[in-house]
PDB file of C-alpha atoms in Angstrom:
ATOM      1  CA  MET A1206     -24.001-101.433 -23.225  1.00  0.00           C
ATOM      2  CA  LYS A1207     -23.115-103.131 -26.515  1.00  0.00           C
ATOM      3  CA  GLU A1208     -19.884-101.140 -26.669  1.00  0.00           C
ATOM      4  CA  GLU A1209     -18.952-102.233 -23.138  1.00  0.00           C
ATOM      5  CA  LEU A1210     -19.548-105.862 -24.053  1.00  0.00           C
ATOM      6  CA  SER A1211     -17.334-105.476 -27.107  1.00  0.00           C
ATOM      7  CA  VAL A1212     -14.554-103.862 -25.070  1.00  0.00           C
ATOM      8  CA  ARG A1213     -14.722-106.750 -22.598  1.00  0.00           C
ATOM      9  CA  ASN A1214     -14.808-109.264 -25.471  1.00  0.00           C
ATOM     10  CA  LEU A1215     -17.974-110.871 -24.088  1.00  0.00           C
ATOM     11  CA  ILE A1216     -19.840-111.471 -27.344  1.00  0.00           C
ATOM     12  CA  ALA A1217     -18.588-114.942 -28.198  1.00  0.00           C
ATOM     13  CA  THR A1218     -21.173-116.565 -30.491  1.00  0.00           C
ATOM     14  CA  GLU A1219     -22.800-115.652 -33.793  1.00  0.00           C
ATOM     15  CA  GLU A1220     -26.235-115.910 -32.188  1.00  0.00           C
ATOM     16  CA  ALA A1221     -25.369-113.370 -29.502  1.00  0.00           C
ATOM     17  CA  ALA A1222     -23.730-111.032 -32.031  1.00  0.00           C
ATOM     18  CA  ALA A1223     -26.901-111.075 -34.148  1.00  0.00           C
ATOM     19  CA  PHE A1224     -29.004-110.526 -31.038  1.00  0.00           C
ATOM     20  CA  PHE A1225     -27.011-107.486 -29.905  1.00  0.00           C
ATOM     21  CA  ASP A1226     -26.933-105.896 -33.369  1.00  0.00           C
ATOM     22  CA  ALA A1227     -30.727-106.008 -33.615  1.00  0.00           C
ATOM     23  CA  TRP A1228     -31.203-105.134 -29.929  1.00  0.00           C
ATOM     24  CA  ALA A1229     -29.021-102.029 -30.247  1.00  0.00           C
ATOM     25  CA  ARG A1230     -31.012-100.825 -33.275  1.00  0.00           C
ATOM     26  CA  ASP A1231     -34.310-101.267 -31.445  1.00  0.00           C
ATOM     27  CA  GLU A1232     -33.051 -99.578 -28.271  1.00  0.00           C
ATOM     28  CA  GLU A1233     -31.788 -96.597 -30.284  1.00  0.00           C
ATOM     29  CA  ARG A1234     -35.262 -96.254 -31.773  1.00  0.00           C
ATOM     30  CA  HIS A1235     -36.788 -96.514 -28.295  1.00  0.00           C
ATOM     31  CA  ALA A1236     -34.441 -93.796 -27.017  1.00  0.00           C
ATOM     32  CA  GLU A1237     -35.520 -91.493 -29.829  1.00  0.00           C
ATOM     33  CA  GLY A1238     -39.153 -91.995 -28.825  1.00  0.00           C
ATOM     34  CA  PHE A1239     -38.421 -91.339 -25.165  1.00  0.00           C
ATOM     35  CA  ILE A1240     -36.543 -88.155 -26.068  1.00  0.00           C
ATOM     36  CA  GLN A1241     -39.574 -86.901 -27.998  1.00  0.00           C
ATOM     37  CA  ILE A1242     -41.855 -87.668 -25.049  1.00  0.00           C
ATOM     38  CA  MET A1243     -39.490 -85.991 -22.575  1.00  0.00           C
ATOM     39  CA  GLU A1244     -39.403 -82.953 -24.855  1.00  0.00           C
ATOM     40  CA  LEU A1245     -43.193 -82.853 -24.696  1.00  0.00           C
ATOM     41  CA  VAL A1246     -43.705 -83.396 -20.969  1.00  0.00           C
ATOM     42  CA  ALA A1247     -40.573 -81.718 -19.572  1.00  0.00           C
ATOM     43  CA  ASP A1248     -40.488 -78.780 -21.973  1.00  0.00           C
ATOM     44  CA  GLY A1249     -36.865 -79.372 -22.912  1.00  0.00           C
ATOM     45  CA  SER A1250     -35.223 -79.206 -26.316  1.00  0.00           C
ATOM     46  CA  GLU A1251     -34.409 -82.433 -28.135  1.00  0.00           C
ATOM     47  CA  LYS A1252     -30.833 -81.227 -28.694  1.00  0.00           C
ATOM     48  CA  ASP A1253     -30.337 -80.507 -24.988  1.00  0.00           C
ATOM     49  CA  LEU A1254     -31.829 -83.844 -23.969  1.00  0.00           C
ATOM     50  CA  TRP A1255     -29.546 -85.765 -26.340  1.00  0.00           C
ATOM     51  CA  GLU A1256     -26.517 -83.795 -25.121  1.00  0.00           C
ATOM     52  CA  ARG A1257     -27.352 -84.601 -21.505  1.00  0.00           C
ATOM     53  CA  LEU A1258     -27.838 -88.257 -22.375  1.00  0.00           C
ATOM     54  CA  ASP A1259     -24.548 -88.421 -24.298  1.00  0.00           C
ATOM     55  CA  ALA A1260     -22.664 -86.664 -21.479  1.00  0.00           C
ATOM     56  CA  ARG A1261     -23.853 -89.082 -18.810  1.00  0.00           C
ATOM     57  CA  SER A1262     -21.057 -91.168 -17.314  1.00  0.00           C
ATOM     58  CA  HIS A1263     -21.264 -94.937 -17.236  1.00  0.00           C
ATOM     59  CA  ASN A1264     -20.239 -97.058 -14.272  1.00  0.00           C
ATOM     60  CA  PHE A1265     -20.537-100.813 -14.741  1.00  0.00           C
ATOM     61  CA  SER A1266     -19.108-101.788 -11.353  1.00  0.00           C
ATOM     62  CA  ALA A1267     -22.553-102.610  -9.929  1.00  0.00           C
ATOM     63  CA  ILE A1268     -23.125-105.277 -12.594  1.00  0.00           C
ATOM     64  CA  ASN A1269     -19.560-106.618 -12.938  1.00  0.00           C
ATOM     65  CA  GLU A1270     -20.604-110.012 -11.600  1.00  0.00           C
ATOM     66  CA  TYR A1271     -22.930-110.401 -14.598  1.00  0.00           C
ATOM     67  CA  LEU A1272     -20.240-109.323 -17.080  1.00  0.00           C
ATOM     68  CA  LYS A1273     -18.102-112.445 -16.662  1.00  0.00           C
ATOM     69  CA  ASP A1274     -19.101-114.237 -19.840  1.00  0.00           C
ATOM     70  CA  GLU A1275     -21.692-114.263 -22.593  1.00  0.00           C
ATOM     71  CA  PHE A1276     -23.941-116.686 -20.708  1.00  0.00           C
ATOM     72  CA  SER A1277     -24.256-114.430 -17.633  1.00  0.00           C
ATOM     73  CA  VAL A1278     -24.830-111.401 -19.837  1.00  0.00           C
ATOM     74  CA  MET A1279     -27.617-113.135 -21.751  1.00  0.00           C
ATOM     75  CA  VAL A1280     -29.372-114.171 -18.522  1.00  0.00           C
ATOM     76  CA  MET A1281     -29.163-110.568 -17.278  1.00  0.00           C
ATOM     77  CA  ILE A1282     -30.505-109.194 -20.575  1.00  0.00           C
ATOM     78  CA  ALA A1283     -33.343-111.741 -20.711  1.00  0.00           C
ATOM     79  CA  PHE A1284     -34.437-110.767 -17.199  1.00  0.00           C
ATOM     80  CA  ASP A1285     -33.978-107.037 -17.766  1.00  0.00           C
ATOM     81  CA  GLU A1286     -36.046-107.026 -20.952  1.00  0.00           C
ATOM     82  CA  MET A1287     -38.816-109.015 -19.269  1.00  0.00           C
ATOM     83  CA  CYS A1288     -38.911-106.499 -16.396  1.00  0.00           C
ATOM     84  CA  THR A1289     -39.037-103.467 -18.670  1.00  0.00           C
ATOM     85  CA  CYS A1290     -41.760-105.142 -20.734  1.00  0.00           C
ATOM     86  CA  HIS A1291     -43.917-105.406 -17.586  1.00  0.00           C
ATOM     87  CA  ALA A1292     -43.020-101.893 -16.429  1.00  0.00           C
ATOM     88  CA  TYR A1293     -43.886-100.288 -19.763  1.00  0.00           C
ATOM     89  CA  ALA A1294     -47.193-102.142 -19.871  1.00  0.00           C
ATOM     90  CA  ALA A1295     -48.004-100.749 -16.420  1.00  0.00           C
ATOM     91  CA  ASP A1296     -47.449 -97.207 -17.744  1.00  0.00           C
ATOM     92  CA  LYS A1297     -50.266 -97.343 -20.295  1.00  0.00           C
ATOM     93  CA  SER A1298     -52.489 -94.834 -18.470  1.00  0.00           C
ATOM     94  CA  PHE A1299     -49.657 -92.278 -18.347  1.00  0.00           C
ATOM     95  CA  TYR A1300     -49.080 -92.504 -22.100  1.00  0.00           C
ATOM     96  CA  ALA A1301     -52.815 -92.406 -22.795  1.00  0.00           C
ATOM     97  CA  GLY A1302     -52.915 -89.155 -20.795  1.00  0.00           C
ATOM     98  CA  LEU A1303     -50.448 -87.466 -23.153  1.00  0.00           C
ATOM     99  CA  GLY A1304     -53.338 -86.709 -25.476  1.00  0.00           C
ATOM    100  CA  SER A1305     -52.423 -88.663 -28.595  1.00  0.00           C
ATOM    101  CA  ASN A1306     -53.072 -92.248 -29.576  1.00  0.00           C
ATOM    102  CA  ARG A1307     -49.662 -92.324 -31.253  1.00  0.00           C
ATOM    103  CA  PHE A1308     -48.005 -92.443 -27.822  1.00  0.00           C
ATOM    104  CA  VAL A1309     -50.144 -95.424 -26.817  1.00  0.00           C
ATOM    105  CA  ARG A1310     -49.288 -97.156 -30.118  1.00  0.00           C
ATOM    106  CA  TRP A1311     -45.597 -96.382 -29.591  1.00  0.00           C
ATOM    107  CA  LEU A1312     -45.758 -97.801 -26.052  1.00  0.00           C
ATOM    108  CA  ARG A1313     -47.443-100.948 -27.346  1.00  0.00           C
ATOM    109  CA  GLU A1314     -44.652-101.406 -29.908  1.00  0.00           C
ATOM    110  CA  VAL A1315     -41.916-100.821 -27.310  1.00  0.00           C
ATOM    111  CA  THR A1316     -43.544-103.286 -24.905  1.00  0.00           C
ATOM    112  CA  ALA A1317     -43.751-105.911 -27.648  1.00  0.00           C
ATOM    113  CA  ASP A1318     -40.100-105.282 -28.585  1.00  0.00           C
ATOM    114  CA  GLU A1319     -38.996-105.836 -24.989  1.00  0.00           C
ATOM    115  CA  ALA A1320     -40.881-109.145 -24.820  1.00  0.00           C
ATOM    116  CA  VAL A1321     -39.263-110.287 -28.070  1.00  0.00           C
ATOM    117  CA  HIS A1322     -35.821-109.200 -26.844  1.00  0.00           C
ATOM    118  CA  SER A1323     -36.268-111.244 -23.667  1.00  0.00           C
ATOM    119  CA  MET A1324     -37.328-114.341 -25.580  1.00  0.00           C
ATOM    120  CA  ASN A1325     -34.520-113.969 -28.109  1.00  0.00           C
ATOM    121  CA  ALA A1326     -31.964-113.704 -25.304  1.00  0.00           C
ATOM    122  CA  VAL A1327     -33.503-116.842 -23.802  1.00  0.00           C
ATOM    123  CA  ASN A1328     -33.183-118.555 -27.187  1.00  0.00           C
ATOM    124  CA  VAL A1329     -29.463-117.775 -27.340  1.00  0.00           C
ATOM    125  CA  ILE A1330     -29.085-119.449 -23.940  1.00  0.00           C
ATOM    126  CA  ARG A1331     -31.198-122.441 -24.961  1.00  0.00           C
ATOM    127  CA  ALA A1332     -29.270-122.876 -28.222  1.00  0.00           C
ATOM    128  CA  ARG A1333     -25.726-122.299 -26.932  1.00  0.00           C
ATOM    129  CA  TYR A1334     -25.729-122.898 -23.184  1.00  0.00           C
ATOM    130  CA  SER A1335     -28.138-125.763 -22.540  1.00  0.00           C
ATOM    131  CA  ASP A1336     -25.501-127.325 -20.285  1.00  0.00           C
ATOM    132  CA  ARG A1337     -25.627-124.279 -17.988  1.00  0.00           C
ATOM    133  CA  ILE A1338     -29.388-123.833 -17.638  1.00  0.00           C
ATOM    134  CA  GLY A1339     -29.133-125.114 -14.069  1.00  0.00           C
ATOM    135  CA  GLU A1340     -27.180-121.933 -13.193  1.00  0.00           C
ATOM    136  CA  VAL A1341     -29.895-119.546 -14.380  1.00  0.00           C
ATOM    137  CA  GLY A1342     -31.946-119.594 -11.170  1.00  0.00           C
ATOM    138  CA  THR A1343     -28.960-118.551  -9.053  1.00  0.00           C
ATOM    139  CA  ILE A1344     -28.144-115.654 -11.385  1.00  0.00           C
ATOM    140  CA  LEU A1345     -31.772-114.532 -11.329  1.00  0.00           C
ATOM    141  CA  ASP A1346     -31.768-114.690  -7.534  1.00  0.00           C
ATOM    142  CA  GLY A1347     -28.821-112.298  -7.521  1.00  0.00           C
ATOM    143  CA  LEU A1348     -30.538-109.993  -9.983  1.00  0.00           C
ATOM    144  CA  THR A1349     -33.810-109.829  -8.048  1.00  0.00           C
ATOM    145  CA  SER A1350     -32.131-109.314  -4.672  1.00  0.00           C
ATOM    146  CA  GLY A1351     -29.613-106.769  -5.926  1.00  0.00           C
ATOM    147  CA  VAL A1352     -31.974-104.286  -7.540  1.00  0.00           C
ATOM    148  CA  ALA A1353     -30.625-100.788  -6.897  1.00  0.00           C
ATOM    149  CA  ASP A1354     -32.499 -97.567  -6.412  1.00  0.00           C
ATOM    150  CA  GLU A1355     -32.232 -94.627  -8.796  1.00  0.00           C
ATOM    151  CA  SER A1356     -29.328 -93.013  -6.944  1.00  0.00           C
ATOM    152  CA  ASP A1357     -27.180 -96.090  -7.649  1.00  0.00           C
ATOM    153  CA  TYR A1358     -27.909 -96.293 -11.383  1.00  0.00           C
ATOM    154  CA  GLY A1359     -24.659 -95.997 -13.311  1.00  0.00           C
ATOM    155  CA  GLY A1360     -25.923 -95.405 -16.834  1.00  0.00           C
ATOM    156  CA  THR A1361     -25.505 -99.066 -17.740  1.00  0.00           C
ATOM    157  CA  PHE A1362     -28.765 -99.262 -19.724  1.00  0.00           C
ATOM    158  CA  VAL A1363     -29.820-102.321 -17.709  1.00  0.00           C
ATOM    159  CA  LEU A1364     -31.218-102.936 -14.228  1.00  0.00           C
ATOM    160  CA  ASP A1365     -32.464 -99.367 -13.842  1.00  0.00           C
ATOM    161  CA  TYR A1366     -35.329-100.463 -11.631  1.00  0.00           C
ATOM    162  CA  PHE A1367     -36.718 -97.534  -9.744  1.00  0.00           C
ATOM    163  CA  GLY A1368     -40.253 -96.368  -9.294  1.00  0.00           C
ATOM    164  CA  GLU A1369     -43.344 -97.965  -7.865  1.00  0.00           C
ATOM    165  CA  LYS A1370     -43.836-100.366 -10.786  1.00  0.00           C
ATOM    166  CA  TYR A1371     -40.799-102.459  -9.827  1.00  0.00           C
ATOM    167  CA  THR A1372     -42.329-104.322  -6.918  1.00  0.00           C
ATOM    168  CA  LYS A1373     -40.888-107.499  -5.421  1.00  0.00           C
ATOM    169  CA  GLU A1374     -43.909-109.324  -6.824  1.00  0.00           C
ATOM    170  CA  MET A1375     -43.258-108.043 -10.342  1.00  0.00           C
ATOM    171  CA  LEU A1376     -39.566-108.997 -10.190  1.00  0.00           C
ATOM    172  CA  ALA A1377     -40.485-112.453  -8.870  1.00  0.00           C
ATOM    173  CA  ASN A1378     -43.006-112.909 -11.688  1.00  0.00           C
ATOM    174  CA  CYS A1379     -40.361-111.948 -14.256  1.00  0.00           C
ATOM    175  CA  ARG A1380     -37.893-114.373 -12.682  1.00  0.00           C
ATOM    176  CA  ALA A1381     -40.476-117.160 -12.918  1.00  0.00           C
ATOM    177  CA  ALA A1382     -41.251-116.290 -16.554  1.00  0.00           C
ATOM    178  CA  ILE A1383     -37.577-116.510 -17.527  1.00  0.00           C
ATOM    179  CA  LEU A1384     -37.228-119.885 -15.814  1.00  0.00           C
ATOM    180  CA  ARG A1385     -40.340-121.175 -17.610  1.00  0.00           C
ATOM    181  CA  ASN A1386     -39.137-119.935 -20.993  1.00  0.00           C
ATOM    182  CA  ILE A1387     -35.596-121.164 -20.599  1.00  0.00           C
ATOM    183  CA  THR A1388     -36.581-124.729 -19.791  1.00  0.00           C
ATOM    184  CA  LYS A1389     -38.806-125.162 -22.849  1.00  0.00           C
ATOM    185  CA  PRO A1390     -37.295-127.525 -25.421  1.00  0.00           C
ATOM    186  CA  LEU A1391     -35.988-125.976 -28.613  1.00  0.00           C
ATOM    187  CA  THR A1392     -38.160-126.453 -31.684  1.00  0.00           C
ATOM    188  CA  THR A1393     -36.631-127.848 -34.862  1.00  0.00           C
ATOM    189  CA  GLY A1394     -36.593-124.354 -36.387  1.00  0.00           C
ATOM    190  CA  GLU A1395     -34.827-122.883 -33.370  1.00  0.00           C
ATOM    191  CA  ARG A1396     -32.203-125.654 -33.409  1.00  0.00           C
ATOM    192  CA  ASP A1397     -31.585-125.001 -37.091  1.00  0.00           C
ATOM    193  CA  GLY A1398     -31.418-121.229 -36.626  1.00  0.00           C
ATOM    194  CA  ARG A1399     -34.734-120.544 -38.368  1.00  0.00           C
ATOM    195  CA  SER A1400     -36.518-118.916 -35.420  1.00  0.00           C
ATOM    196  CA  GLY A1401     -36.755-115.524 -37.138  1.00  0.00           C
ATOM    197  CA  ARG A1402     -34.984-112.208 -36.901  1.00  0.00           C
ATOM    198  CA  PRO A1403     -33.181-111.728 -33.580  1.00  0.00           C
ATOM    199  CA  SER A1404     -34.392-108.560 -31.870  1.00  0.00           C
TER     200      SER A1404
END
C-alpha cells in the first residue's frame, strides 16, 4: 500500500510521511505474526506462506476513488484501521483456542496498534485538513456502502472486509467513531506536533 501511494505521489505532508513510515513497520510486524499463526493452524511452511503472499497480485481499481489525494487516503486508512481493530477484538476466542497465551497477548497488541493507527490518521486530518472535515462523512458513506466480499479483494491491504465480524452495525459504529474523533479540537501538543510517535 505504501509503495502504491508513493508511486501515485499521494504522500504530501511530513505528518503523513511519518505516519506511513511507522504504519508500514507495524503492519510488517503484524504480517509476520499472522504468518506464524497460519503456519500453526494451516500446517504450511513459513517460506511457502511468504512466497504466496509476495506472489499475490495487487489491483487498486476498486479503491481508486479514495486514492485521489492525501486527505482521501487518510480518511480511508482511519476507517480501515478502526474496522480491523474491532474485527481483531472480536476474534479473541479463536486466538485463545490456539493453546498459548502468547497468541492472546499478540492479538491484544495488534488490536491496540490498529486503534492507535486510526487515531493517528485522524490526527493528520485534524492537523492538516481541518478545512475539509465536512467531507469526511461523505467519504465514510462511500466506504461503508462499498464494502466488497472476499472474491473482490485485490490485495490492496485495506478494505478487506469479509467474514461474519464485518456486520453493517459494526461498520456503522466505526463510521460514527471516526466522525466523533475527527471533530474533536486539537490539543496544544497536537497542534505543536508533540502528540507522540506516529504509528
